[in-house]
Amino acid sequence: TATPVVPAAAQALRRYDDLPGPRGIPVLGNLLQIQPDRLHLQLEQWCRTYGPVYRLHLGGRKAVVFGDHTLVQATLRDRPDGFRRTTRLREIVEEMGLPVGVFNATGDTWKRQRRMVMHGFDPAHVRRYFPSLQGVAQRLVARWQLAANGGTAIDLQADLMRYTVDTIAGLAFGAAVNTLQSDDDVIQQHLDSIFPAITRRVFAPLPTWRWFPSAADKALKRSLVAVNQAVDGFIAQARARLAADPSLRENPHNLLEAMITAADQPDSGIDDSQVAGNVLTMLLAGEDTTANTIAWMIHLLWANPLALALATEEVRRVCAGTAAPTLEMVEQLDYVEACCHETMRLKPVAPMMPQQALRDSVVGGVQITEGMIVFGLMRVDSVSDAHVPQAAQFDPQRWLATPGGPQAAASAAKRISMPFGAGPRICPGRYLALLEMKMAMAVLLQHFDITMVDTPDGLPPVEQLNFTMTPVGLRMRLQ
């Protein structure tokens, strides 16, 4: 059969052994060099040393790393037929007892689940659920009002995690989870242990947790039981509402009701275990990615006073005279949305995309063999002056199509930055994520003046990779 060919550069075909890369040791290769919590920084540094295409040897697995955005896009667009999530990730997730959702499903299972999830994330549905987001935003304001009145520093990431968990639970599942007003609801604490554990185990040289489980491994097991029970509870509650009021199938009040309605169609091929997998996917991915992006945005705005002033002026002008911004108001916040996109360009919370080849192919003149791991680095080109003018600067204006504005800069940024991925498996929740980000910034800038954003050591926040890229130690003070 013909070898599928992904668009390649005009150069001679190179094989794995022809590529440069960091020197490893026999058998384990580069595995012992990997630091899971800063792997994206290591890969980016090696990209600067060895060029936009290089190789790694991870124990028994061969890996190729792409830093060139055109090659990253080519692999992302060749999903699900040419590339998929790694089998290592799938093994770890299944071993932990997590149900399979659209994030880690493959083949026909992914295609069936994708239809169901896209039905739930339809923007018209999301707009219908907007009052739930308004309620959570008001609870966030109340929490921050207490901190402002007391003159206490806000643990930015922790509070934003509460905001996103409450939003997803209410808006997506119709569940009354209120971590913003109660320290007794610990679902967020259980969720927060899952992604770091997945990252550690995927890159562990040996599966020590199977033979000598640590205290953290035992705590993780308890957290997984609690989270799976919560997910089953969300589904049971939704099914009870649908049974009590069949009209909800035509006009669902939340994403879960919409997903169950789609799953219950005769030809869907979806059962409740797959619905559960996507409930968990939304909880995990919707919590970490959105919360971390908002935290990074607040940090970048504080470091760029002019941009902060422009965002504040827009919010207070558009949202004047209301305690809770309406959907129409939030959708008018063009500069705030540009701040979101500029944040995701500089601080993408998914800075790398590991995949596994399903067949032999050629990418950028490099022979990729079936089973090979391919890492796509998502921000190497998006922070390069060769591709984006003044790339290191936080400049939201580059995203706005204004008359006489920097059209070339906007075009380059939009073409190269891929915070939600690309191709058929692009993130289905991107509209909801932007809505959550804009609402959080709207209520922050509407009700408060930011007086300080810093870290305990006074240094820029460390980028820590816990599956998503987290800012470590960010604190905020409000007035």
Coordinates of C-alpha atoms in Angstrom, one line a residue:
T1 CA 0.0 0.0 0.0
A2 CA 1.1 3.6 -0.5
T3 CA 2.8 5.3 2.4
P4 CA 0.6 8.3 3.6
V5 CA 2.7 11.5 3.2
V6 CA 2.1 14.5 5.4
P7 CA 3.4 17.7 3.7
A8 CA 7.2 17.7 3.8
A9 CA 10.0 20.2 3.4
A10 CA 12.0 20.0 0.1
Q11 CA 14.8 18.0 1.5
A12 CA 16.2 14.4 1.5
L13 CA 14.3 11.9 3.5
R14 CA 15.7 11.6 7.0
R15 CA 15.2 8.6 9.3
Y16 CA 15.2 8.5 13.1
D17 CA 18.9 7.6 13.4
D18 CA 19.8 10.6 11.1
L19 CA 18.3 13.2 13.5
P20 CA 20.3 15.1 16.2
G21 CA 19.3 14.9 19.8
P22 CA 20.6 14.8 23.4
R23 CA 22.9 11.9 24.3
G24 CA 21.4 9.2 26.5
I25 CA 22.6 6.1 28.2
P26 CA 22.3 2.4 27.1
V27 CA 18.8 0.9 27.4
L28 CA 17.1 3.8 29.1
G29 CA 18.2 6.5 26.6
N30 CA 17.1 9.9 27.7
L31 CA 14.5 8.6 30.2
L32 CA 16.5 9.5 33.3
Q33 CA 17.1 13.0 32.0
I34 CA 13.3 13.7 31.9
Q35 CA 11.9 16.0 34.6
P36 CA 8.1 15.5 34.3
D37 CA 7.2 18.7 36.0
R38 CA 9.3 20.8 33.6
L39 CA 9.4 18.6 30.5
H40 CA 8.0 21.3 28.2
L41 CA 10.9 23.6 29.1
Q42 CA 13.4 20.8 28.5
L43 CA 12.0 20.0 25.1
E44 CA 11.9 23.7 24.2
Q45 CA 15.6 24.1 25.3
W46 CA 16.6 21.0 23.3
C47 CA 14.8 22.5 20.3
R48 CA 17.0 25.6 20.6
T49 CA 20.1 23.4 20.8
Y50 CA 19.3 20.7 18.2
G51 CA 16.9 22.5 15.9
P52 CA 13.1 22.2 15.1
V53 CA 13.3 18.4 14.6
Y54 CA 15.3 16.1 16.9
R55 CA 15.0 12.7 18.4
L56 CA 14.7 11.2 21.9
H57 CA 15.1 7.7 23.2
L58 CA 12.6 7.0 26.0
G59 CA 13.5 3.5 27.3
G60 CA 12.1 1.2 24.6
R61 CA 10.3 4.0 22.8
K62 CA 11.6 6.1 20.0
A63 CA 10.4 9.7 19.9
V64 CA 10.7 12.6 17.5
V65 CA 10.1 16.2 18.6
F66 CA 8.8 18.9 16.3
G67 CA 9.1 22.6 17.1
D68 CA 8.1 23.9 13.7
H69 CA 4.4 24.9 13.8
T70 CA 3.7 23.7 10.2
L71 CA 4.9 20.2 11.2
V72 CA 2.9 20.3 14.5
Q73 CA -0.2 21.3 12.5
A74 CA 0.4 18.6 10.0
T75 CA 0.4 15.8 12.6
L76 CA -2.6 17.3 14.5
R77 CA -4.6 17.4 11.2
D78 CA -3.7 13.8 10.5
R79 CA -5.8 12.6 13.5
P80 CA -7.5 10.3 14.2
D81 CA -6.3 8.2 11.2
G82 CA -2.5 8.9 11.3
F83 CA -1.9 9.8 15.0
R84 CA -3.6 9.2 18.4
R85 CA -3.0 9.7 22.1
T86 CA -0.2 7.4 23.2
T87 CA -0.9 3.9 24.3
R88 CA 1.2 4.7 27.4
L89 CA -1.3 7.4 28.4
R90 CA -4.2 5.1 27.7
E91 CA -2.7 2.3 29.9
I92 CA -2.1 4.6 32.8
V93 CA -5.6 6.1 32.6
E94 CA -7.2 2.7 32.4
E95 CA -5.1 1.3 35.2
M96 CA -6.2 4.3 37.4
G97 CA -9.8 3.2 36.7
L98 CA -10.8 6.4 34.9
P99 CA -13.5 6.0 32.3
V100 CA -12.6 6.7 28.7
G101 CA -13.8 10.1 27.3
V102 CA -13.4 12.0 24.1
F103 CA -9.9 13.2 25.2
N104 CA -8.4 9.8 25.2
A105 CA -10.8 7.7 23.1
T106 CA -9.6 6.5 19.7
G107 CA -11.0 5.2 16.4
D108 CA -14.8 4.7 16.1
T109 CA -15.3 5.2 19.8
W110 CA -13.9 8.7 19.5
K111 CA -16.0 9.5 16.5
R112 CA -19.2 8.4 18.3
Q113 CA -18.3 10.3 21.5
R114 CA -17.2 13.4 19.5
R115 CA -20.7 13.7 18.0
M116 CA -22.3 13.5 21.5
V117 CA -19.9 16.0 23.0
M118 CA -20.2 18.5 20.2
H119 CA -23.9 18.4 20.6
G120 CA -23.5 19.3 24.2
F121 CA -21.0 22.1 23.5
D122 CA -23.1 23.7 20.8
P123 CA -22.9 27.5 21.4
A124 CA -26.6 27.8 21.5
H125 CA -26.8 25.3 24.3
V126 CA -24.0 27.0 26.2
R127 CA -25.8 30.4 25.9
R128 CA -28.9 28.8 27.4
Y129 CA -26.9 27.7 30.5
F130 CA -25.4 31.2 31.0
P131 CA -27.4 32.1 34.2
S132 CA -25.5 29.3 36.0
L133 CA -22.2 31.0 35.0
Q134 CA -23.5 34.3 36.3
G135 CA -24.3 32.7 39.7
V136 CA -20.8 31.2 40.1
A137 CA -19.2 34.5 39.1
Q138 CA -21.2 36.3 41.8
R139 CA -19.9 33.8 44.4
L140 CA -16.3 34.5 43.2
V141 CA -16.9 38.2 43.7
A142 CA -18.2 37.5 47.2
R143 CA -15.1 35.4 48.1
W144 CA -12.8 38.1 46.8
Q145 CA -14.7 40.8 48.6
L146 CA -13.9 39.1 51.9
A147 CA -10.3 38.9 50.9
A148 CA -10.2 42.6 49.9
N149 CA -12.0 43.7 53.1
G150 CA -9.5 41.7 55.2
G151 CA -6.5 42.8 53.3
T152 CA -5.4 39.2 52.7
A153 CA -3.6 37.7 49.7
I154 CA -5.6 35.5 47.4
D155 CA -4.1 32.1 46.3
L156 CA -4.9 32.8 42.7
Q157 CA -4.7 29.4 41.2
A158 CA -6.7 27.7 44.1
D159 CA -9.5 30.2 43.9
L160 CA -9.7 30.0 40.1
M161 CA -9.8 26.2 40.4
R162 CA -12.8 26.6 42.6
Y163 CA -14.4 29.0 40.1
T164 CA -14.0 26.6 37.2
V165 CA -15.1 23.5 39.1
D166 CA -18.2 25.2 40.3
T167 CA -18.9 26.5 36.8
I168 CA -18.4 23.1 35.1
A169 CA -20.5 21.3 37.8
G170 CA -23.4 23.8 37.6
L171 CA -23.3 24.8 33.9
A172 CA -22.3 21.4 32.5
F173 CA -24.0 19.0 34.9
G174 CA -26.7 20.9 36.7
A175 CA -25.0 19.9 40.0
A176 CA -24.9 22.2 43.1
V177 CA -21.1 22.1 43.8
N178 CA -20.1 25.2 45.8
T179 CA -16.4 25.1 46.6
L180 CA -16.3 28.9 46.5
Q181 CA -18.3 29.3 49.6
S182 CA -17.5 26.1 51.4
D183 CA -14.2 24.5 52.3
D184 CA -16.0 21.3 53.1
D185 CA -16.6 20.3 49.5
V186 CA -13.4 18.5 48.6
I187 CA -14.1 17.4 45.0
Q188 CA -11.6 20.0 43.8
Q189 CA -8.9 18.5 46.1
H190 CA -9.6 15.1 44.7
L191 CA -9.5 16.4 41.1
D192 CA -6.2 18.2 41.7
S193 CA -4.4 15.0 42.4
I194 CA -5.2 13.2 39.2
F195 CA -3.3 15.2 36.5
P196 CA 0.0 15.3 38.4
A197 CA -0.2 11.6 39.0
I198 CA -0.9 10.8 35.3
T199 CA 2.2 12.9 34.3
R200 CA 4.5 11.2 36.8
R201 CA 3.4 7.7 35.9
V202 CA 3.6 8.3 32.1
F203 CA 7.3 9.2 32.4
A204 CA 8.3 6.9 35.3
P205 CA 11.1 4.5 34.4
L206 CA 9.5 1.8 36.6
P207 CA 5.9 1.4 37.8
T208 CA 6.8 1.5 41.5
W209 CA 3.3 2.4 42.5
R210 CA 2.2 -1.2 41.6
W211 CA 4.7 -2.8 43.9
F212 CA 5.4 -0.3 46.7
P213 CA 2.5 2.2 46.8
S214 CA 3.4 5.4 48.6
A215 CA 1.1 7.4 50.9
A216 CA 0.4 9.6 47.9
D217 CA -0.5 6.6 45.7
K218 CA -2.9 5.4 48.4
A219 CA -4.4 8.9 48.7
L220 CA -4.8 9.0 44.9
K221 CA -6.7 5.8 45.0
R222 CA -9.2 7.2 47.5
S223 CA -9.5 10.4 45.4
L224 CA -10.3 8.3 42.3
V225 CA -13.0 6.5 44.1
A226 CA -14.5 9.7 45.3
V227 CA -14.4 11.4 41.8
N228 CA -15.9 8.4 40.1
Q229 CA -18.7 8.3 42.7
A230 CA -19.3 12.0 42.1
V231 CA -19.5 11.5 38.3
D232 CA -22.0 8.6 38.7
G233 CA -24.0 10.9 40.9
F234 CA -24.1 13.7 38.3
I235 CA -25.4 11.2 35.7
A236 CA -28.0 9.7 38.0
Q237 CA -29.3 13.2 38.9
A238 CA -29.5 14.2 35.2
R239 CA -31.3 11.0 34.3
A240 CA -33.8 11.6 37.1
R241 CA -34.5 15.1 35.8
L242 CA -35.0 13.8 32.3
A243 CA -37.4 11.1 33.5
A244 CA -39.4 13.7 35.6
D245 CA -39.6 16.2 32.7
P246 CA -39.2 14.7 29.2
S247 CA -39.4 18.2 27.7
L248 CA -35.8 18.6 28.8
R249 CA -34.7 16.3 26.0
E250 CA -35.8 19.1 23.6
N251 CA -34.5 22.0 25.7
P252 CA -31.8 20.6 28.0
H253 CA -30.8 22.8 30.9
N254 CA -27.1 21.8 30.9
L255 CA -24.4 20.0 28.9
L256 CA -24.9 16.6 30.6
E257 CA -28.6 16.5 29.7
A258 CA -27.8 17.4 26.1
M259 CA -25.1 14.6 26.0
I260 CA -27.4 12.0 27.6
T261 CA -30.1 13.0 25.1
A262 CA -27.7 12.5 22.2
A263 CA -26.4 9.2 23.7
D264 CA -29.9 7.8 24.0
Q265 CA -30.5 8.1 20.3
P266 CA -30.9 4.6 18.8
D267 CA -27.8 4.7 16.6
S268 CA -25.5 6.5 19.0
G269 CA -23.5 3.5 20.2
I270 CA -22.9 5.4 23.5
D271 CA -23.6 4.0 27.0
D272 CA -23.4 5.6 30.4
S273 CA -19.8 4.6 31.0
Q274 CA -18.8 6.7 27.9
V275 CA -21.0 9.6 29.2
A276 CA -19.1 9.2 32.5
G277 CA -15.8 9.4 30.7
N278 CA -16.8 12.7 29.2
V279 CA -18.2 14.1 32.4
L280 CA -14.8 13.4 34.0
T281 CA -12.9 14.8 31.0
M282 CA -14.9 18.1 31.3
L283 CA -14.2 18.2 35.1
L284 CA -10.5 17.7 34.7
A285 CA -9.8 19.5 31.5
G286 CA -12.3 22.3 32.2
E287 CA -10.9 22.9 35.6
D288 CA -7.1 23.0 35.0
T289 CA -6.9 24.6 31.5
T290 CA -9.3 27.5 32.1
A291 CA -8.2 28.3 35.7
N292 CA -4.5 28.3 34.7
T293 CA -5.1 30.5 31.7
I294 CA -7.0 33.1 33.8
A295 CA -4.2 33.0 36.4
W296 CA -1.5 33.6 33.7
M297 CA -3.6 36.4 32.2
I298 CA -3.9 38.2 35.5
H299 CA -0.1 37.9 35.9
L300 CA 0.6 39.2 32.4
L301 CA -1.9 42.1 32.8
W302 CA -0.3 43.2 36.1
A303 CA 3.1 43.1 34.4
N304 CA 1.7 45.3 31.6
P305 CA -0.1 48.3 33.2
L306 CA -1.3 49.8 29.9
A307 CA -3.0 46.6 28.8
L308 CA -4.5 46.3 32.3
A309 CA -5.8 49.9 32.1
L310 CA -7.4 49.2 28.6
A311 CA -9.0 46.0 29.8
T312 CA -10.4 47.7 32.9
E313 CA -11.8 50.6 30.9
E314 CA -13.6 48.2 28.5
V315 CA -15.1 46.2 31.3
R316 CA -16.3 49.2 33.3
R317 CA -17.7 50.8 30.2
V318 CA -19.5 47.8 28.8
C319 CA -20.7 46.3 32.1
A320 CA -21.7 49.6 33.8
G321 CA -24.9 49.5 35.9
T322 CA -25.1 45.8 36.5
A323 CA -24.0 43.6 39.3
A324 CA -23.6 40.5 37.1
P325 CA -22.5 41.0 33.4
T326 CA -25.0 39.7 30.9
L327 CA -24.1 37.4 28.0
E328 CA -24.5 40.3 25.6
M329 CA -22.0 42.3 27.7
V330 CA -19.5 39.5 28.0
E331 CA -19.6 39.0 24.2
Q332 CA -18.8 42.7 23.6
L333 CA -15.5 42.4 25.6
D334 CA -13.3 42.3 22.5
Y335 CA -10.1 43.6 24.2
V336 CA -10.5 41.2 27.1
E337 CA -10.9 38.4 24.6
A338 CA -7.8 39.6 22.8
C339 CA -6.0 39.4 26.2
C340 CA -7.2 35.8 26.5
H341 CA -5.7 34.9 23.1
E342 CA -2.4 36.7 23.8
T343 CA -2.1 34.9 27.1
M344 CA -2.6 31.6 25.4
R345 CA 0.0 32.4 22.8
L346 CA 2.7 33.2 25.5
K347 CA 1.5 30.8 28.2
P348 CA -0.3 27.9 26.5
V349 CA -1.5 25.6 29.3
A350 CA -0.9 22.6 26.9
P351 CA 2.6 23.6 25.7
M352 CA 3.3 20.2 24.2
M353 CA 1.2 17.5 22.4
P354 CA 2.5 13.9 22.6
Q355 CA 1.0 11.5 20.0
Q356 CA 1.7 8.1 18.6
A357 CA 1.9 7.2 15.0
L358 CA -0.7 4.7 13.7
R359 CA 1.1 4.1 10.4
D360 CA 4.3 4.9 8.6
S361 CA 4.3 8.4 7.2
V362 CA 6.6 11.3 6.3
V363 CA 6.4 14.6 8.2
G364 CA 8.7 17.4 7.2
G365 CA 11.0 15.1 5.3
V366 CA 11.4 12.8 8.4
Q367 CA 10.3 9.1 8.2
I368 CA 7.8 8.4 11.0
T369 CA 7.3 4.7 11.6
E370 CA 4.2 3.1 13.1
G371 CA 4.2 3.2 16.9
M372 CA 6.7 6.1 17.1
I373 CA 6.0 8.8 19.7
V374 CA 5.8 12.4 18.2
F375 CA 6.0 15.5 20.5
G376 CA 4.5 18.7 19.0
L377 CA 5.8 21.8 20.8
M378 CA 3.0 24.3 20.7
R379 CA 4.8 27.7 21.4
V380 CA 8.3 27.5 19.9
D381 CA 7.2 29.4 16.8
S382 CA 4.5 31.5 18.5
V383 CA 7.1 33.2 20.7
S384 CA 9.7 33.6 17.9
D385 CA 10.3 37.0 16.2
A386 CA 10.9 35.1 13.0
H387 CA 7.1 34.3 13.0
V388 CA 5.4 36.9 15.2
P389 CA 6.5 40.5 15.3
Q390 CA 7.9 41.5 18.8
A391 CA 6.9 38.0 19.9
A392 CA 8.1 38.4 23.5
Q393 CA 5.7 41.4 24.2
F394 CA 2.3 41.0 25.7
D395 CA 0.3 42.9 23.1
P396 CA -3.4 42.0 22.9
Q397 CA -3.9 44.6 20.2
R398 CA -2.3 42.2 17.7
W399 CA -5.5 40.1 17.9
L400 CA -7.8 43.0 17.0
A401 CA -8.6 43.7 13.4
T402 CA -8.7 47.5 13.6
P403 CA -8.5 49.8 10.5
G404 CA -4.8 50.5 9.9
G405 CA -3.9 48.1 12.6
P406 CA -1.2 45.4 12.7
Q407 CA -2.9 43.0 10.3
A408 CA 0.3 41.0 9.5
A409 CA 0.9 40.5 13.3
A410 CA -2.7 39.4 13.8
S411 CA -2.6 37.0 10.9
A412 CA 0.7 35.5 12.1
A413 CA -0.4 35.0 15.6
K414 CA -3.7 33.4 14.6
R415 CA -2.0 31.1 12.2
I416 CA 0.7 29.9 14.6
S417 CA -0.9 29.9 18.0
M418 CA -2.8 26.7 18.6
P419 CA -3.9 26.7 22.3
F420 CA -6.9 24.5 21.6
G421 CA -5.1 22.2 19.2
A422 CA -5.9 21.9 15.5
G423 CA -7.6 19.5 13.1
P424 CA -10.5 17.1 13.7
R425 CA -9.6 16.8 17.4
I426 CA -9.6 20.5 18.2
C427 CA -10.9 21.2 21.7
P428 CA -14.8 21.0 21.6
G429 CA -15.0 23.3 24.7
R430 CA -13.2 26.3 23.4
Y431 CA -16.3 28.5 23.2
L432 CA -17.2 27.7 26.8
A433 CA -13.6 28.2 28.0
L434 CA -13.4 31.7 26.4
L435 CA -16.8 32.5 28.0
E436 CA -15.5 31.5 31.5
M437 CA -12.3 33.4 31.1
K438 CA -14.0 36.6 30.0
M439 CA -16.6 36.4 32.8
A440 CA -13.9 35.9 35.4
M441 CA -12.0 38.9 34.1
A442 CA -15.2 41.0 33.8
V443 CA -16.2 40.5 37.5
L444 CA -12.6 41.0 38.7
L445 CA -12.1 44.3 36.8
Q446 CA -15.6 45.5 37.3
H447 CA -15.6 45.2 41.1
F448 CA -12.0 45.5 42.2
D449 CA -8.7 47.3 41.6
I450 CA -5.7 45.0 41.6
T451 CA -3.1 46.2 44.0
M452 CA -0.5 43.4 43.7
V453 CA 0.2 40.2 41.9
D454 CA 3.4 38.4 43.0
T455 CA 4.9 35.2 44.3
P456 CA 6.3 34.4 47.8
D457 CA 9.9 34.8 46.5
G458 CA 9.2 37.9 44.4
L459 CA 10.4 36.1 41.2
P460 CA 8.3 35.4 38.1
P461 CA 6.0 32.4 38.6
V462 CA 7.5 29.0 37.7
E463 CA 6.0 27.1 34.9
Q464 CA 5.2 23.7 36.4
L465 CA 3.8 20.9 34.2
N466 CA 1.1 18.9 35.9
F467 CA -0.3 17.6 32.6
T468 CA -1.3 21.3 32.1
M469 CA 1.1 24.2 32.6
T470 CA 0.5 25.7 36.0
P471 CA 1.8 29.1 37.5
V472 CA 3.4 28.3 40.9
G473 CA 2.7 30.5 43.9
L474 CA 0.8 33.4 42.2
R475 CA -0.9 35.7 44.8
M476 CA -3.2 38.6 44.3
R477 CA -4.3 41.5 46.5
L478 CA -7.4 43.5 45.8
Q479 CA -9.0 46.7 46.8

